[in-house]
Structure formats: structure tokens, C-alpha cells
Amino acid sequence: MNSASLWRPSWLALALLGCAALAAPAAALEEGAGEAKAIDACDKRLCTILQGKETKGDDLKCDLTKTWARSTLKEADQRQVQWTFGDARCSVQIDVSRATIVQAISAGGKLWVPPHTARCVVEQDGGVKNVTATVAPKIVFKDGKAVKVWINVLKLDGPGSITSTLSAAAQLNDSIGLFHRAMLKSINGYIYKHCPKYHPLAQAPAAAPPKAAKAAAPSAPPPAKKAAE
């Protein structure tokens, strides 16, 4: 499976996971109420940071939940690793320093995202299984573009069949770059195509043209001199 699609809620793959609240066993995991709205709000905040490049201001903090249909996850199957389970839902609280993001992109540096833990449920054998994953993504920027990325999984807990698939996907990317090109394309496309298109920075209103000075009323002509008698 393509780890870029599994781990991405809205950006950076943000590089961060998607999300997950507890869900009751069901034939399929339905998208939760407010899920898309929260992702869009976080998306706008991140795009504003990326385009404005202001180090002062609120950090990127978002509480996200994301549900993926099995068919979506299957689209990214690779020969080396495949998604053999059902739908998946994860939740994660994103908290990344604004200054860290801006400095990495502006100065061409490293963005080391602090550890974030996603709590997920995955459909398997007619039920849902709990999975937690802690990751600390690393992204290297040069001239404003991402040139290297690591998922950097720190810990996985859950059924062995599921965690082994996730671990294999992450290791294949971080060691041999199985999903590297796709993830870099996704990150750079997000910064330079998605954000300007969907969340362009508001332009300052043009200054109103100065009002023309009120024309003075024409003065009456001087009275004609009386002709001498």
C-alpha cells in the first residue's frame, strides 16, 4: 500500500497520520460527522502558514479524524506490500511549531516533526481492531521544495498482521524509498499547487483613490463700469 495515502490527513503527508476514534463493528466504517470540516480548517491554517511564512503567530494545532475506504487503500498496493484489510479510521492531534515549519521551507532546512500518535481502528475478519502508531516524520527542504522524506515510525501496537503491514510499508519507504517519489510529489504539490488554488492568501484591499477636490464655484464677473456721461 502507498504509505503516502495512508498517513496523510491533509498535508505533509503532514506527514502525520490520519486519525481515529472508537467505532462499533459494522459492515463498513462511515465517515464521521464533521470529519471533512475539521480537515479543511486545518488545511487552511497550514496553507496560510506556508504561504505567509510568518514565524510569529499561532502554531499548527489540529484535532483530526480521517476515514479511508478499503477501495481507496487498495489503489496504492505495491508488489512488495499490499492492504489486505477493510476500511480504516484514525485520529491524531497535530501540534507543530509554526516557526519550525516556516524556517525549514524558507531557509532550506530540516523539518523534524515531533512524535505524534494516531489511534486507529481497522476492519478485519468482520470486526474492528485497535491500532496505535507513533511517528516522527522527517522532511528535508532545499530551495523551498521537499527533497527527502522519512515516515520514521517509532512504535506500532495492535494485531501483528496489521502492524507488520504498516511497519513493512514504512521501512520500505525509509530504507529503499519505495514511496519516496510519490510522497515528495504530494508534499510539493500541496505547497505550490493545492494551497495557492484552494487557500490563496487574501490580498490587501487596494487603497481608495483620493477624492477630487471640490471645485470652487466660479466667482461672479466684476460689475461693468458705468459709462461716463
mmCIF file of C-alpha atoms in Angstrom:
data_model
loop_
_atom_site.group_PDB
_atom_site.id
_atom_site.type_symbol
_atom_site.label_atom_id
_atom_site.label_comp_id
_atom_site.label_asym_id
_atom_site.label_seq_id
_atom_site.Cartn_x
_atom_site.Cartn_y
_atom_site.Cartn_z
ATOM 1 C CA MET A 1 0.000 0.000 0.000
ATOM 2 C CA ASN A 2 1.085 3.562 -0.514
ATOM 3 C CA SER A 3 2.054 4.974 2.847
ATOM 4 C CA ALA A 4 1.673 8.475 1.467
ATOM 5 C CA SER A 5 -2.072 7.953 1.186
ATOM 6 C CA LEU A 6 -2.479 6.086 4.473
ATOM 7 C CA TRP A 7 -0.589 8.529 6.641
ATOM 8 C CA ARG A 8 -1.793 11.792 5.174
ATOM 9 C CA PRO A 9 -4.688 13.747 6.629
ATOM 10 C CA SER A 10 -4.204 16.870 4.689
ATOM 11 C CA TRP A 11 -0.628 17.749 4.065
ATOM 12 C CA LEU A 12 2.874 16.914 4.808
ATOM 13 C CA ALA A 13 1.667 13.796 4.342
ATOM 14 C CA LEU A 14 1.536 16.002 7.298
ATOM 15 C CA ALA A 15 3.389 13.528 7.346
ATOM 16 C CA LEU A 16 1.172 12.791 10.038
ATOM 17 C CA LEU A 17 -1.387 10.224 10.045
ATOM 18 C CA GLY A 18 -4.837 10.424 9.704
ATOM 19 C CA CYS A 19 -6.803 9.628 12.660
ATOM 20 C CA ALA A 20 -9.199 7.514 14.790
ATOM 21 C CA ALA A 21 -11.916 7.318 17.201
ATOM 22 C CA LEU A 22 -13.515 4.175 18.509
ATOM 23 C CA ALA A 23 -16.016 2.666 16.121
ATOM 24 C CA ALA A 24 -18.538 -0.079 16.628
ATOM 25 C CA PRO A 25 -18.257 -3.164 14.401
ATOM 26 C CA ALA A 26 -20.039 -2.573 11.132
ATOM 27 C CA ALA A 27 -20.037 -3.675 7.536
ATOM 28 C CA ALA A 28 -18.106 -0.527 6.677
ATOM 29 C CA LEU A 29 -16.707 2.459 8.501
ATOM 30 C CA GLU A 30 -18.721 5.536 7.693
ATOM 31 C CA GLU A 31 -17.154 8.984 7.563
ATOM 32 C CA GLY A 32 -17.825 10.759 10.835
ATOM 33 C CA ALA A 33 -19.812 13.955 11.153
ATOM 34 C CA GLY A 34 -17.546 16.984 10.968
ATOM 35 C CA GLU A 35 -14.568 14.940 9.755
ATOM 36 C CA ALA A 36 -14.123 16.769 6.464
ATOM 37 C CA LYS A 37 -14.843 20.176 8.034
ATOM 38 C CA ALA A 38 -12.051 19.743 10.604
ATOM 39 C CA ILE A 39 -9.579 18.640 7.934
ATOM 40 C CA ASP A 40 -10.471 21.621 5.728
ATOM 41 C CA ALA A 41 -9.992 24.025 8.638
ATOM 42 C CA CYS A 42 -6.567 22.554 9.417
ATOM 43 C CA ASP A 43 -5.733 22.624 5.731
ATOM 44 C CA LYS A 44 -6.477 26.345 5.585
ATOM 45 C CA ARG A 45 -4.368 27.084 8.673
ATOM 46 C CA LEU A 46 -1.406 25.177 7.289
ATOM 47 C CA CYS A 47 -1.668 26.790 3.863
ATOM 48 C CA THR A 48 -1.729 30.219 5.494
ATOM 49 C CA ILE A 49 1.474 29.402 7.385
ATOM 50 C CA LEU A 50 3.197 28.022 4.290
ATOM 51 C CA GLN A 51 2.337 30.957 2.066
ATOM 52 C CA GLY A 52 2.620 33.783 4.584
ATOM 53 C CA LYS A 53 5.914 32.465 6.001
ATOM 54 C CA GLU A 54 5.422 34.412 9.204
ATOM 55 C CA THR A 55 7.276 32.875 12.143
ATOM 56 C CA LYS A 56 5.146 34.777 14.660
ATOM 57 C CA GLY A 57 1.622 33.614 15.302
ATOM 58 C CA ASP A 58 -0.310 30.535 16.317
ATOM 59 C CA ASP A 59 1.312 27.138 15.879
ATOM 60 C CA LEU A 60 -0.341 24.435 13.779
ATOM 61 C CA LYS A 61 -2.711 22.632 16.120
ATOM 62 C CA CYS A 62 -5.462 20.410 14.755
ATOM 63 C CA ASP A 63 -7.599 17.581 16.103
ATOM 64 C CA LEU A 64 -8.282 15.400 13.062
ATOM 65 C CA THR A 65 -10.161 12.247 12.186
ATOM 66 C CA LYS A 66 -9.982 10.563 8.803
ATOM 67 C CA THR A 67 -11.751 7.511 7.385
ATOM 68 C CA TRP A 68 -10.462 5.594 4.356
ATOM 69 C CA ALA A 69 -12.496 3.119 2.342
ATOM 70 C CA ARG A 70 -10.793 -0.182 1.600
ATOM 71 C CA SER A 71 -11.021 0.537 -2.130
ATOM 72 C CA THR A 72 -9.043 3.755 -1.644
ATOM 73 C CA LEU A 73 -6.292 1.984 0.277
ATOM 74 C CA LYS A 74 -6.154 -0.816 -2.311
ATOM 75 C CA GLU A 75 -5.445 1.671 -5.099
ATOM 76 C CA ALA A 76 -1.940 2.135 -3.714
ATOM 77 C CA ASP A 77 -0.982 -1.543 -3.476
ATOM 78 C CA GLN A 78 2.576 -2.438 -4.448
ATOM 79 C CA ARG A 79 4.067 -5.820 -5.208
ATOM 80 C CA GLN A 80 6.128 -5.680 -2.013
ATOM 81 C CA VAL A 81 3.283 -4.717 0.327
ATOM 82 C CA GLN A 82 -0.492 -4.776 -0.022
ATOM 83 C CA TRP A 83 -3.517 -3.772 2.025
ATOM 84 C CA THR A 84 -5.461 -6.958 2.804
ATOM 85 C CA PHE A 85 -7.841 -5.494 5.372
ATOM 86 C CA GLY A 86 -11.009 -3.413 5.240
ATOM 87 C CA ASP A 87 -11.758 0.220 5.904
ATOM 88 C CA ALA A 88 -9.629 2.202 8.352
ATOM 89 C CA ARG A 89 -10.177 5.223 10.565
ATOM 90 C CA CYS A 90 -7.542 7.120 12.532
ATOM 91 C CA SER A 91 -7.443 10.163 14.787
ATOM 92 C CA VAL A 92 -4.480 12.340 15.689
ATOM 93 C CA GLN A 93 -3.866 15.643 17.434
ATOM 94 C CA ILE A 94 -1.388 17.611 15.360
ATOM 95 C CA ASP A 95 0.834 20.098 17.177
ATOM 96 C CA VAL A 96 3.740 21.508 15.168
ATOM 97 C CA SER A 97 5.627 24.758 15.747
ATOM 98 C CA ARG A 98 4.835 27.432 13.170
ATOM 99 C CA ALA A 99 8.431 28.697 13.315
ATOM 100 C CA THR A 100 9.778 25.201 12.668
ATOM 101 C CA ILE A 101 7.660 24.832 9.522
ATOM 102 C CA VAL A 102 8.452 28.288 8.145
ATOM 103 C CA GLN A 103 12.182 28.119 8.838
ATOM 104 C CA ALA A 104 12.537 24.703 7.195
ATOM 105 C CA ILE A 105 10.832 25.825 3.987
ATOM 106 C CA SER A 106 12.247 29.347 3.816
ATOM 107 C CA ALA A 107 15.830 28.561 4.771
ATOM 108 C CA GLY A 108 16.029 25.189 3.085
ATOM 109 C CA GLY A 109 16.423 23.158 6.241
ATOM 110 C CA LYS A 110 15.115 20.129 8.054
ATOM 111 C CA LEU A 111 11.608 19.749 9.387
ATOM 112 C CA TRP A 112 11.694 17.224 12.197
ATOM 113 C CA VAL A 113 8.066 16.763 13.223
ATOM 114 C CA PRO A 114 7.773 15.856 16.917
ATOM 115 C CA PRO A 115 6.316 12.412 17.722
ATOM 116 C CA HIS A 116 2.589 12.147 17.094
ATOM 117 C CA THR A 117 0.429 9.139 17.945
ATOM 118 C CA ALA A 118 -2.503 8.106 15.780
ATOM 119 C CA ARG A 119 -5.203 5.925 17.286
ATOM 120 C CA CYS A 120 -6.869 3.841 14.646
ATOM 121 C CA VAL A 121 -9.423 1.144 14.027
ATOM 122 C CA VAL A 122 -9.088 -1.231 11.086
ATOM 123 C CA GLU A 123 -11.676 -3.664 9.772
ATOM 124 C CA GLN A 124 -10.533 -7.273 9.909
ATOM 125 C CA ASP A 125 -12.481 -10.534 9.825
ATOM 126 C CA GLY A 126 -15.863 -8.899 10.256
ATOM 127 C CA GLY A 127 -14.865 -6.736 13.220
ATOM 128 C CA VAL A 128 -12.645 -3.780 14.000
ATOM 129 C CA LYS A 129 -9.190 -3.939 15.548
ATOM 130 C CA ASN A 130 -7.481 -1.179 17.525
ATOM 131 C CA VAL A 131 -4.098 0.000 16.251
ATOM 132 C CA THR A 132 -1.869 2.814 17.501
ATOM 133 C CA ALA A 133 1.082 4.221 15.588
ATOM 134 C CA THR A 134 3.612 6.793 16.777
ATOM 135 C CA VAL A 135 5.599 8.545 14.068
ATOM 136 C CA ALA A 136 8.044 11.454 13.922
ATOM 137 C CA PRO A 137 8.294 12.324 10.210
ATOM 138 C CA LYS A 138 11.421 13.958 8.848
ATOM 139 C CA ILE A 139 11.461 16.155 5.752
ATOM 140 C CA VAL A 140 14.445 17.895 4.165
ATOM 141 C CA PHE A 141 13.829 21.027 2.087
ATOM 142 C CA LYS A 142 16.089 22.652 -0.487
ATOM 143 C CA ASP A 143 15.202 25.879 -2.294
ATOM 144 C CA GLY A 144 11.730 25.657 -0.819
ATOM 145 C CA LYS A 145 10.992 22.126 -2.044
ATOM 146 C CA ALA A 146 10.946 18.814 -0.213
ATOM 147 C CA VAL A 147 13.800 16.617 -1.453
ATOM 148 C CA LYS A 148 13.847 13.844 1.164
ATOM 149 C CA VAL A 149 11.225 12.392 3.479
ATOM 150 C CA TRP A 150 11.098 9.674 6.098
ATOM 151 C CA ILE A 151 7.959 8.380 7.823
ATOM 152 C CA ASN A 152 10.056 7.375 10.843
ATOM 153 C CA VAL A 153 7.743 5.031 12.730
ATOM 154 C CA LEU A 154 8.687 4.904 16.401
ATOM 155 C CA LYS A 155 6.092 2.472 17.723
ATOM 156 C CA LEU A 156 3.236 0.295 16.490
ATOM 157 C CA ASP A 157 0.717 -1.540 18.664
ATOM 158 C CA GLY A 158 -2.098 -3.804 17.509
ATOM 159 C CA PRO A 159 -2.718 -7.139 15.795
ATOM 160 C CA GLY A 160 0.505 -8.473 14.302
ATOM 161 C CA SER A 161 -0.946 -8.921 10.822
ATOM 162 C CA ILE A 162 -1.848 -5.232 10.611
ATOM 163 C CA THR A 163 1.205 -3.747 12.320
ATOM 164 C CA SER A 164 3.553 -5.886 10.233
ATOM 165 C CA THR A 165 1.985 -4.487 7.054
ATOM 166 C CA LEU A 166 2.300 -0.912 8.279
ATOM 167 C CA SER A 167 5.854 -1.487 9.504
ATOM 168 C CA ALA A 168 6.880 -3.049 6.203
ATOM 169 C CA ALA A 169 5.444 -0.114 4.222
ATOM 170 C CA ALA A 170 7.275 2.424 6.385
ATOM 171 C CA GLN A 171 10.569 0.532 6.349
ATOM 172 C CA LEU A 172 10.461 0.030 2.591
ATOM 173 C CA ASN A 173 9.992 3.765 2.141
ATOM 174 C CA ASP A 174 12.608 4.850 4.666
ATOM 175 C CA SER A 175 15.223 2.318 3.556
ATOM 176 C CA ILE A 176 14.829 1.964 -0.208
ATOM 177 C CA GLY A 177 12.412 4.805 -0.987
ATOM 178 C CA LEU A 178 9.516 2.647 -2.200
ATOM 179 C CA PHE A 179 7.036 5.529 -1.818
ATOM 180 C CA HIS A 180 9.602 8.329 -1.703
ATOM 181 C CA ARG A 181 8.871 9.887 -5.081
ATOM 182 C CA ALA A 182 5.113 9.798 -4.568
ATOM 183 C CA MET A 183 5.386 11.380 -1.123
ATOM 184 C CA LEU A 184 7.688 14.171 -2.326
ATOM 185 C CA LYS A 185 5.350 14.880 -5.233
ATOM 186 C CA SER A 186 2.432 15.013 -2.817
ATOM 187 C CA ILE A 187 4.178 17.387 -0.395
ATOM 188 C CA ASN A 188 5.461 19.789 -3.074
ATOM 189 C CA GLY A 189 2.170 19.671 -4.928
ATOM 190 C CA TYR A 190 0.396 20.564 -1.722
ATOM 191 C CA ILE A 191 2.612 23.585 -1.058
ATOM 192 C CA TYR A 192 2.800 25.037 -4.572
ATOM 193 C CA LYS A 193 -0.435 23.911 -6.228
ATOM 194 C CA HIS A 194 -3.039 22.980 -3.649
ATOM 195 C CA CYS A 195 -2.564 25.895 -1.244
ATOM 196 C CA PRO A 196 -2.480 28.696 -3.852
ATOM 197 C CA LYS A 197 -5.535 27.212 -5.553
ATOM 198 C CA TYR A 198 -7.771 26.445 -2.587
ATOM 199 C CA HIS A 199 -6.498 28.812 0.115
ATOM 200 C CA PRO A 200 -4.811 31.803 -1.553
ATOM 201 C CA LEU A 201 -3.721 34.494 0.833
ATOM 202 C CA ALA A 202 -6.204 37.349 0.897
ATOM 203 C CA GLN A 203 -4.908 40.340 -0.981
ATOM 204 C CA ALA A 204 -4.837 43.639 0.836
ATOM 205 C CA PRO A 205 -7.619 45.889 -0.492
ATOM 206 C CA ALA A 206 -6.378 48.495 -2.885
ATOM 207 C CA ALA A 207 -6.210 51.975 -1.446
ATOM 208 C CA ALA A 208 -9.170 54.079 -2.426
ATOM 209 C CA PRO A 209 -8.234 56.781 -4.918
ATOM 210 C CA PRO A 210 -8.057 60.229 -3.326
ATOM 211 C CA LYS A 211 -11.233 62.189 -3.659
ATOM 212 C CA ALA A 212 -11.034 65.004 -6.134
ATOM 213 C CA ALA A 213 -11.078 68.414 -4.504
ATOM 214 C CA LYS A 214 -14.445 70.034 -4.725
ATOM 215 C CA ALA A 215 -14.337 72.576 -7.488
ATOM 216 C CA ALA A 216 -14.843 76.126 -6.262
ATOM 217 C CA ALA A 217 -17.910 77.879 -7.555
ATOM 218 C CA PRO A 218 -16.975 80.331 -10.304
ATOM 219 C CA SER A 219 -16.837 83.871 -8.994
ATOM 220 C CA ALA A 220 -19.224 86.419 -10.462
ATOM 221 C CA PRO A 221 -17.637 88.757 -13.004
ATOM 222 C CA PRO A 222 -16.924 92.262 -11.697
ATOM 223 C CA PRO A 223 -19.682 94.762 -12.449
ATOM 224 C CA ALA A 224 -19.195 96.678 -15.646
ATOM 225 C CA LYS A 225 -18.054 100.224 -15.158
ATOM 226 C CA LYS A 226 -20.747 102.798 -15.689
ATOM 227 C CA ALA A 227 -20.151 104.719 -18.872
ATOM 228 C CA ALA A 228 -19.219 108.348 -18.345
ATOM 229 C CA GLU A 229 -21.966 110.742 -19.113
#
